[in-house]
Amino acid sequence: MIPVAEFKQFTEQQPAFKILKPWWDVLAEYITIAMLMIGVFGCTLQITQDKIICLPNHTSADVVSQISCQEFTQSSQAPNASEEDPSSSTPSPIATTVPPREMSGLRNNLDLQQYSFINQMCYETALHWYAKYFPYLVVIHTLIFIICGNFWFKFPGTSSKIEHFISILGKCFDSPWTTRALSEVSGETTQEQNADRELSKPNSEETSPATTELPATQKLVAETSSASVLDKKEGEQAKALFEKVKKFRHHVEEGDLLYSMYMRQTILKVCKFVLITVYNAALVGKIHFIVPCSVHTEEMTGYNSFCCNHTKAHLFSKLAISYLCFLGVYGLTCFYTLYWLFRRPLKEYSFRYVREETGISDIPDVKNDFAFVLHLVDQYDSLYSKRFAVFLSEVSESRLRQLNLNHEWPADKLRQKLQQTPEGRLELHLFKLPGLPDTVFEVVETESLKLEMITEAHIPPLVSKLIRLEELSLFNCSAKVQHASLAYLRDHLRILQIKFDDIKEIPLWIFSLRALEELHLIGLLSHDLSKNAAIESLRELKSLKLLVLKSNLSKVPQTVTEVASHLQKLSIQNDGTKLLTVNALKRLSLLKELELIRCDLERIPHAVFSLNNLQMLDLKDNSLHTIEEIISLQHCRKLNVLKLWHNQIAYIPEHIRKLKGLEELCLNRNKILVLPPQLFLCTKLRHLDLSFNEIRELPPEVGVLQMLQYLALTGNFLEDLPNELFFCQKLKTLKVGQNKLTSLNPKIGSLVSLLRLDIKGNRIDVLPPELGGCVGLKKSGFVVELSLLETLPLDLRDRLSEE
């Protein structure tokens, strides 16, 4: 016997699997239970009671067809009449042809054993197999139906997916986020629609945003801040559910194994039903109450023909009819299942009604096995699909992510990350976050917001709370803004920096910031900017004064001319790509500062000479070998800063004297050998940097530069300094380190304004005590070897150490 404990696992799984059992499968399951009870009841009777009882027939017969058990039954009912008047019995048709032979049994005192033997022999040889094995057939058929109906719950390829789905579905149904998302996300959608309707009302350009757009924004802020939030544990659990649903959907939507398995087992049940119905209907009539039997046992018992009584025939016939009735109902459920499977496409599932009911419009439709299991779930309870759909929505996920971010990054924690930029602004730098926390907009003292490598940054209307915000930096972060957010940024943002790897990361809304004064674009742009939609128009940037392009441009963009009337500084910093076309510069007549850095320029571009208002020109890190064109810079009458550093310049032309207005000249990091005396005719020079060249001598004409405050000669081959240098009484910084000086001129004491002196890396042995005349020089501004510092008088060393 099979112990009941073997069925424990099967019964424990039913509560979980019932979600995927539609009503017809449930009905079929109860029918199979009824059929199984019929089979078990029949098997019990078959085992516990006598199977057949046989009595001898006094008429001899060679074959079973010659035995007339009906006559025997009648004669047995009236034995006396038959013995008293044999002639009164009507002879059988067989008797007319073959005269019957009277038989008489042997007297051997073995009647019980004889008839037990006859019963067994007749049961095995004379009883029809269907009458013998009917209960067992019922049990076997029912077990096959049970296996067919539950096979996909046990098959490894499908059971794992089903268990995974049921587990996720139950957690999604019970998750606190499901209920809150159905209210919060739909409520948020309604708020956004109301705000868009409010902001879409026609307003004149002169209308102040504070009186039209901001009230709707403030309303959204107030309503959003009052929304309920999840605790940290619930938020993490909901976040994990989103990931599980995504992975399960990706795994299941690729195939249709569940659908195919369910279809195949249904078809198998139909075929099995037809087969069983046909042969049972044909054989149920084979169950007889009286069964003739012929056994050649004359020598042992004295008889060779017997009439047997199948004791359970009447009950088995009734059980068979009942079984066929249940089987018919079971077959109807199978045919209805086929009808349901073919009535409509079950490999597609639409959440259209859920989207309309909840207001979550981004719930995607699903297909294949994912769609099929959802169709089955709908047969159980459509509420499961509705609540499960919340975890397919990106809007719901983003809202949950936002809540989790708000928990992880409260305003106090963000306020601790505030740092001061070199420009003096309070900057909040957020790096590698999954989104932008709403709590950022509670740190109202923020003046600069830097977002770096944030995957999904959405700037909500809450940005209007940052009343001090002037600068926004988006580094590898494509930020999206709502209409109300853009209305605020358009009138308040002054500085914008965007760093990108792909040109598609540049948000197009930045070109509508009419109050923007500085725009920095850092990343690789296409060489043909005429086809580049990313910077197709700067026309709306009415206040732009500074434009920085750190890229790989081969020509100056024509769109730059759209801001020619107010652009004051243009900086193009290439990655070494040769800048071939610069004609667009001619139209920037009001440009004051121009930087062309790492553009592989071999000469000073001629377009620069037409910039009459140019004050600063920076050609750092190019391929300049000669600067003969420098004479043309005299047309730039306002030019006072010229930076030609980090090039290959070998000499300075004499006509540099034409640049009378120069105040700052940077020629460091070149290959200059000789300084022409004409250089020092630029008498307005305040800053002169000639460091890291190959200069061997400093001309005495340097003393003409009475306005000079900064002189750098570090990294050259100077062996001494001319006395005329110390006529520059306004000199504050002197750098002559890493040269070949053997001594320091005692006249250095005449530089009373000197604040910083660098002589480290020379061949000087002793420092002159005249350094005491440099009253402004302190130890912090004196770069020298410690051993040399010890050569100074003690009182001078003490004075230098004073701060």
PDB file of C-alpha atoms in Angstrom, residues 588-774:
ATOM      1  CA  LEU A 588      32.673  88.157 -34.340  1.00  0.00           C
ATOM      2  CA  SER A 589      33.509  91.838 -34.428  1.00  0.00           C
ATOM      3  CA  LEU A 590      32.692  92.378 -30.745  1.00  0.00           C
ATOM      4  CA  LEU A 591      34.779  89.446 -29.523  1.00  0.00           C
ATOM      5  CA  LYS A 592      37.181  90.417 -26.716  1.00  0.00           C
ATOM      6  CA  GLU A 593      38.853  87.104 -25.897  1.00  0.00           C
ATOM      7  CA  LEU A 594      39.778  84.249 -28.241  1.00  0.00           C
ATOM      8  CA  GLU A 595      41.339  80.906 -27.349  1.00  0.00           C
ATOM      9  CA  LEU A 596      42.426  78.422 -30.031  1.00  0.00           C
ATOM     10  CA  ILE A 597      44.084  75.664 -28.018  1.00  0.00           C
ATOM     11  CA  ARG A 598      45.514  72.396 -29.415  1.00  0.00           C
ATOM     12  CA  CYS A 599      44.174  73.139 -32.869  1.00  0.00           C
ATOM     13  CA  ASP A 600      47.403  72.174 -34.711  1.00  0.00           C
ATOM     14  CA  LEU A 601      47.797  75.707 -36.068  1.00  0.00           C
ATOM     15  CA  GLU A 602      51.042  76.407 -37.910  1.00  0.00           C
ATOM     16  CA  ARG A 603      50.480  80.139 -38.226  1.00  0.00           C
ATOM     17  CA  ILE A 604      48.419  82.786 -36.551  1.00  0.00           C
ATOM     18  CA  PRO A 605      45.042  82.710 -38.385  1.00  0.00           C
ATOM     19  CA  HIS A 606      44.478  85.788 -40.606  1.00  0.00           C
ATOM     20  CA  ALA A 607      40.848  85.960 -39.470  1.00  0.00           C
ATOM     21  CA  VAL A 608      42.104  87.064 -36.068  1.00  0.00           C
ATOM     22  CA  PHE A 609      43.535  90.311 -37.454  1.00  0.00           C
ATOM     23  CA  SER A 610      40.071  91.682 -38.237  1.00  0.00           C
ATOM     24  CA  LEU A 611      38.875  91.454 -34.623  1.00  0.00           C
ATOM     25  CA  ASN A 612      39.208  95.116 -33.703  1.00  0.00           C
ATOM     26  CA  ASN A 613      37.867  94.638 -30.164  1.00  0.00           C
ATOM     27  CA  LEU A 614      40.100  91.689 -29.346  1.00  0.00           C
ATOM     28  CA  GLN A 615      41.867  92.095 -26.002  1.00  0.00           C
ATOM     29  CA  MET A 616      43.228  88.587 -25.370  1.00  0.00           C
ATOM     30  CA  LEU A 617      44.555  85.974 -27.805  1.00  0.00           C
ATOM     31  CA  ASP A 618      45.582  82.526 -26.567  1.00  0.00           C
ATOM     32  CA  LEU A 619      47.187  80.087 -29.042  1.00  0.00           C
ATOM     33  CA  LYS A 620      48.403  77.537 -26.530  1.00  0.00           C
ATOM     34  CA  ASP A 621      49.721  74.091 -27.549  1.00  0.00           C
ATOM     35  CA  ASN A 622      49.684  74.460 -31.333  1.00  0.00           C
ATOM     36  CA  SER A 623      52.371  73.891 -33.969  1.00  0.00           C
ATOM     37  CA  LEU A 624      53.632  77.439 -34.370  1.00  0.00           C
ATOM     38  CA  HIS A 625      57.238  77.590 -35.580  1.00  0.00           C
ATOM     39  CA  THR A 626      57.256  81.203 -36.641  1.00  0.00           C
ATOM     40  CA  ILE A 627      55.180  84.212 -35.692  1.00  0.00           C
ATOM     41  CA  GLU A 628      56.110  86.626 -38.440  1.00  0.00           C
ATOM     42  CA  GLU A 629      52.397  87.450 -38.819  1.00  0.00           C
ATOM     43  CA  ILE A 630      52.528  89.046 -35.396  1.00  0.00           C
ATOM     44  CA  ILE A 631      52.945  92.430 -37.023  1.00  0.00           C
ATOM     45  CA  SER A 632      49.342  92.205 -38.247  1.00  0.00           C
ATOM     46  CA  LEU A 633      48.150  92.060 -34.669  1.00  0.00           C
ATOM     47  CA  GLN A 634      48.788  95.796 -34.477  1.00  0.00           C
ATOM     48  CA  HIS A 635      45.361  96.182 -36.100  1.00  0.00           C
ATOM     49  CA  CYS A 636      43.913  94.706 -32.918  1.00  0.00           C
ATOM     50  CA  ARG A 637      44.464  97.979 -31.136  1.00  0.00           C
ATOM     51  CA  LYS A 638      42.925  96.780 -27.871  1.00  0.00           C
ATOM     52  CA  LEU A 639      45.038  93.640 -27.641  1.00  0.00           C
ATOM     53  CA  ASN A 640      46.833  93.536 -24.288  1.00  0.00           C
ATOM     54  CA  VAL A 641      47.248  89.791 -23.610  1.00  0.00           C
ATOM     55  CA  LEU A 642      49.078  87.489 -26.016  1.00  0.00           C
ATOM     56  CA  LYS A 643      49.720  83.846 -25.094  1.00  0.00           C
ATOM     57  CA  LEU A 644      51.835  81.835 -27.514  1.00  0.00           C
ATOM     58  CA  TRP A 645      52.973  79.224 -25.009  1.00  0.00           C
ATOM     59  CA  HIS A 646      53.562  75.498 -25.560  1.00  0.00           C
ATOM     60  CA  ASN A 647      54.573  75.846 -29.230  1.00  0.00           C
ATOM     61  CA  GLN A 648      57.723  75.380 -31.338  1.00  0.00           C
ATOM     62  CA  ILE A 649      58.660  79.062 -31.735  1.00  0.00           C
ATOM     63  CA  ALA A 650      62.403  79.483 -32.317  1.00  0.00           C
ATOM     64  CA  TYR A 651      62.710  83.253 -32.388  1.00  0.00           C
ATOM     65  CA  ILE A 652      60.781  86.437 -31.736  1.00  0.00           C
ATOM     66  CA  PRO A 653      60.509  88.831 -34.709  1.00  0.00           C
ATOM     67  CA  GLU A 654      61.767  92.377 -34.196  1.00  0.00           C
ATOM     68  CA  HIS A 655      58.469  93.923 -35.214  1.00  0.00           C
ATOM     69  CA  ILE A 656      56.910  92.714 -31.992  1.00  0.00           C
ATOM     70  CA  ARG A 657      57.649  96.264 -30.896  1.00  0.00           C
ATOM     71  CA  LYS A 658      54.573  97.285 -32.874  1.00  0.00           C
ATOM     72  CA  LEU A 659      52.368  95.784 -30.166  1.00  0.00           C
ATOM     73  CA  LYS A 660      52.610  98.813 -27.936  1.00  0.00           C
ATOM     74  CA  GLY A 661      49.546  97.912 -25.890  1.00  0.00           C
ATOM     75  CA  LEU A 662      50.722  94.495 -24.690  1.00  0.00           C
ATOM     76  CA  GLU A 663      50.510  94.051 -20.937  1.00  0.00           C
ATOM     77  CA  GLU A 664      50.907  90.272 -20.757  1.00  0.00           C
ATOM     78  CA  LEU A 665      53.074  88.100 -22.999  1.00  0.00           C
ATOM     79  CA  CYS A 666      53.462  84.346 -22.516  1.00  0.00           C
ATOM     80  CA  LEU A 667      56.153  82.657 -24.621  1.00  0.00           C
ATOM     81  CA  ASN A 668      57.032  79.871 -22.205  1.00  0.00           C
ATOM     82  CA  ARG A 669      57.534  76.263 -23.320  1.00  0.00           C
ATOM     83  CA  ASN A 670      59.017  77.156 -26.736  1.00  0.00           C
ATOM     84  CA  LYS A 671      62.478  76.908 -28.327  1.00  0.00           C
ATOM     85  CA  ILE A 672      63.585  80.536 -28.189  1.00  0.00           C
ATOM     86  CA  LEU A 673      67.353  81.070 -28.199  1.00  0.00           C
ATOM     87  CA  VAL A 674      67.738  84.844 -28.312  1.00  0.00           C
ATOM     88  CA  LEU A 675      65.596  87.682 -27.035  1.00  0.00           C
ATOM     89  CA  PRO A 676      65.562  90.680 -29.391  1.00  0.00           C
ATOM     90  CA  PRO A 677      66.002  94.074 -27.701  1.00  0.00           C
ATOM     91  CA  GLN A 678      62.891  95.263 -29.562  1.00  0.00           C
ATOM     92  CA  LEU A 679      60.829  92.996 -27.285  1.00  0.00           C
ATOM     93  CA  PHE A 680      61.403  95.360 -24.403  1.00  0.00           C
ATOM     94  CA  LEU A 681      59.984  98.296 -26.347  1.00  0.00           C
ATOM     95  CA  CYS A 682      56.573  96.981 -25.344  1.00  0.00           C
ATOM     96  CA  THR A 683      56.825  99.233 -22.331  1.00  0.00           C
ATOM     97  CA  LYS A 684      53.360  98.434 -20.952  1.00  0.00           C
ATOM     98  CA  LEU A 685      54.276  94.856 -20.187  1.00  0.00           C
ATOM     99  CA  ARG A 686      53.274  93.830 -16.687  1.00  0.00           C
ATOM    100  CA  HIS A 687      53.550  90.039 -17.110  1.00  0.00           C
ATOM    101  CA  LEU A 688      56.348  88.391 -19.108  1.00  0.00           C
ATOM    102  CA  ASP A 689      56.771  84.620 -19.093  1.00  0.00           C
ATOM    103  CA  LEU A 690      59.811  83.247 -20.971  1.00  0.00           C
ATOM    104  CA  SER A 691      60.350  80.115 -18.896  1.00  0.00           C
ATOM    105  CA  PHE A 692      61.464  76.773 -20.302  1.00  0.00           C
ATOM    106  CA  ASN A 693      63.137  78.002 -23.452  1.00  0.00           C
ATOM    107  CA  GLU A 694      66.805  77.949 -24.475  1.00  0.00           C
ATOM    108  CA  ILE A 695      67.695  81.527 -23.592  1.00  0.00           C
ATOM    109  CA  ARG A 696      71.333  82.088 -22.594  1.00  0.00           C
ATOM    110  CA  GLU A 697      71.343  85.826 -22.007  1.00  0.00           C
ATOM    111  CA  LEU A 698      68.867  88.426 -20.796  1.00  0.00           C
ATOM    112  CA  PRO A 699      69.367  91.714 -22.707  1.00  0.00           C
ATOM    113  CA  PRO A 700      70.011  94.803 -20.528  1.00  0.00           C
ATOM    114  CA  GLU A 701      67.060  96.489 -22.296  1.00  0.00           C
ATOM    115  CA  VAL A 702      64.870  94.663 -19.858  1.00  0.00           C
ATOM    116  CA  GLY A 703      65.341  97.606 -17.549  1.00  0.00           C
ATOM    117  CA  VAL A 704      63.044  99.653 -19.801  1.00  0.00           C
ATOM    118  CA  LEU A 705      60.032  97.702 -18.545  1.00  0.00           C
ATOM    119  CA  GLN A 706      59.206  99.952 -15.647  1.00  0.00           C
ATOM    120  CA  MET A 707      55.655  98.523 -15.412  1.00  0.00           C
ATOM    121  CA  LEU A 708      56.871  94.924 -15.162  1.00  0.00           C
ATOM    122  CA  GLN A 709      55.479  93.044 -12.152  1.00  0.00           C
ATOM    123  CA  TYR A 710      55.954  89.407 -13.172  1.00  0.00           C
ATOM    124  CA  LEU A 711      59.016  87.942 -14.892  1.00  0.00           C
ATOM    125  CA  ALA A 712      59.520  84.190 -15.333  1.00  0.00           C
ATOM    126  CA  LEU A 713      62.812  82.864 -16.764  1.00  0.00           C
ATOM    127  CA  THR A 714      62.745  79.400 -15.158  1.00  0.00           C
ATOM    128  CA  GLY A 715      64.303  76.503 -17.069  1.00  0.00           C
ATOM    129  CA  ASN A 716      66.686  78.378 -19.352  1.00  0.00           C
ATOM    130  CA  PHE A 717      70.504  78.630 -19.575  1.00  0.00           C
ATOM    131  CA  LEU A 718      71.128  81.996 -17.915  1.00  0.00           C
ATOM    132  CA  GLU A 719      74.507  82.405 -16.204  1.00  0.00           C
ATOM    133  CA  ASP A 720      73.899  85.857 -14.738  1.00  0.00           C
ATOM    134  CA  LEU A 721      71.308  88.599 -14.511  1.00  0.00           C
ATOM    135  CA  PRO A 722      71.972  92.101 -15.907  1.00  0.00           C
ATOM    136  CA  ASN A 723      72.107  95.009 -13.461  1.00  0.00           C
ATOM    137  CA  GLU A 724      69.399  96.766 -15.509  1.00  0.00           C
ATOM    138  CA  LEU A 725      66.910  94.149 -14.428  1.00  0.00           C
ATOM    139  CA  PHE A 726      66.859  95.640 -10.961  1.00  0.00           C
ATOM    140  CA  PHE A 727      65.655  98.965 -12.342  1.00  0.00           C
ATOM    141  CA  CYS A 728      62.203  97.359 -12.537  1.00  0.00           C
ATOM    142  CA  GLN A 729      61.125  98.638  -9.157  1.00  0.00           C
ATOM    143  CA  LYS A 730      57.548  97.328  -9.485  1.00  0.00           C
ATOM    144  CA  LEU A 731      58.651  93.732  -9.919  1.00  0.00           C
ATOM    145  CA  LYS A 732      56.724  91.486  -7.520  1.00  0.00           C
ATOM    146  CA  THR A 733      57.547  88.031  -8.867  1.00  0.00           C
ATOM    147  CA  LEU A 734      60.909  86.920 -10.210  1.00  0.00           C
ATOM    148  CA  LYS A 735      61.455  83.314 -11.257  1.00  0.00           C
ATOM    149  CA  VAL A 736      64.953  82.371 -12.359  1.00  0.00           C
ATOM    150  CA  GLY A 737      65.109  78.803 -11.025  1.00  0.00           C
ATOM    151  CA  GLN A 738      66.688  75.886 -12.944  1.00  0.00           C
ATOM    152  CA  ASN A 739      69.252  78.037 -14.729  1.00  0.00           C
ATOM    153  CA  LYS A 740      73.050  78.199 -14.489  1.00  0.00           C
ATOM    154  CA  LEU A 741      73.419  81.169 -12.153  1.00  0.00           C
ATOM    155  CA  THR A 742      76.539  81.014  -9.983  1.00  0.00           C
ATOM    156  CA  SER A 743      75.647  84.003  -7.836  1.00  0.00           C
ATOM    157  CA  LEU A 744      72.774  86.297  -7.070  1.00  0.00           C
ATOM    158  CA  ASN A 745      73.373  89.964  -7.914  1.00  0.00           C
ATOM    159  CA  PRO A 746      73.502  91.997  -4.674  1.00  0.00           C
ATOM    160  CA  LYS A 747      71.428  94.689  -6.372  1.00  0.00           C
ATOM    161  CA  ILE A 748      68.427  92.476  -5.864  1.00  0.00           C
ATOM    162  CA  GLY A 749      67.957  94.353  -2.625  1.00  0.00           C
ATOM    163  CA  SER A 750      66.628  97.296  -4.637  1.00  0.00           C
ATOM    164  CA  LEU A 751      63.469  95.328  -5.523  1.00  0.00           C
ATOM    165  CA  VAL A 752      61.510  96.562  -2.552  1.00  0.00           C
ATOM    166  CA  SER A 753      58.162  95.331  -4.023  1.00  0.00           C
ATOM    167  CA  LEU A 754      59.360  91.756  -4.495  1.00  0.00           C
ATOM    168  CA  LEU A 755      56.980  89.222  -2.942  1.00  0.00           C
ATOM    169  CA  ARG A 756      58.059  85.987  -4.613  1.00  0.00           C
ATOM    170  CA  LEU A 757      61.547  84.872  -5.600  1.00  0.00           C
ATOM    171  CA  ASP A 758      62.460  81.507  -7.135  1.00  0.00           C
ATOM    172  CA  ILE A 759      66.181  80.720  -7.481  1.00  0.00           C
ATOM    173  CA  LYS A 760      66.075  77.000  -6.768  1.00  0.00           C
ATOM    174  CA  GLY A 761      68.019  74.712  -9.060  1.00  0.00           C
ATOM    175  CA  ASN A 762      71.015  76.982  -9.828  1.00  0.00           C
ATOM    176  CA  ARG A 763      74.717  76.861  -8.895  1.00  0.00           C
ATOM    177  CA  ILE A 764      74.581  79.544  -6.233  1.00  0.00           C
ATOM    178  CA  ASP A 765      76.717  78.931  -3.133  1.00  0.00           C
ATOM    179  CA  VAL A 766      75.959  81.981  -1.004  1.00  0.00           C
ATOM    180  CA  LEU A 767      73.024  84.342  -0.787  1.00  0.00           C
ATOM    181  CA  PRO A 768      73.814  88.041  -0.525  1.00  0.00           C
ATOM    182  CA  PRO A 769      72.733  89.754   2.691  1.00  0.00           C
ATOM    183  CA  GLU A 770      71.306  92.537   0.508  1.00  0.00           C
ATOM    184  CA  LEU A 771      68.196  90.360   0.252  1.00  0.00           C
ATOM    185  CA  GLY A 772      67.175  92.132   3.385  1.00  0.00           C
ATOM    186  CA  GLY A 773      66.238  95.100   1.205  1.00  0.00           C
ATOM    187  CA  CYS A 774      63.326  93.072  -0.208  1.00  0.00           C
TER     188      CYS A 774
END
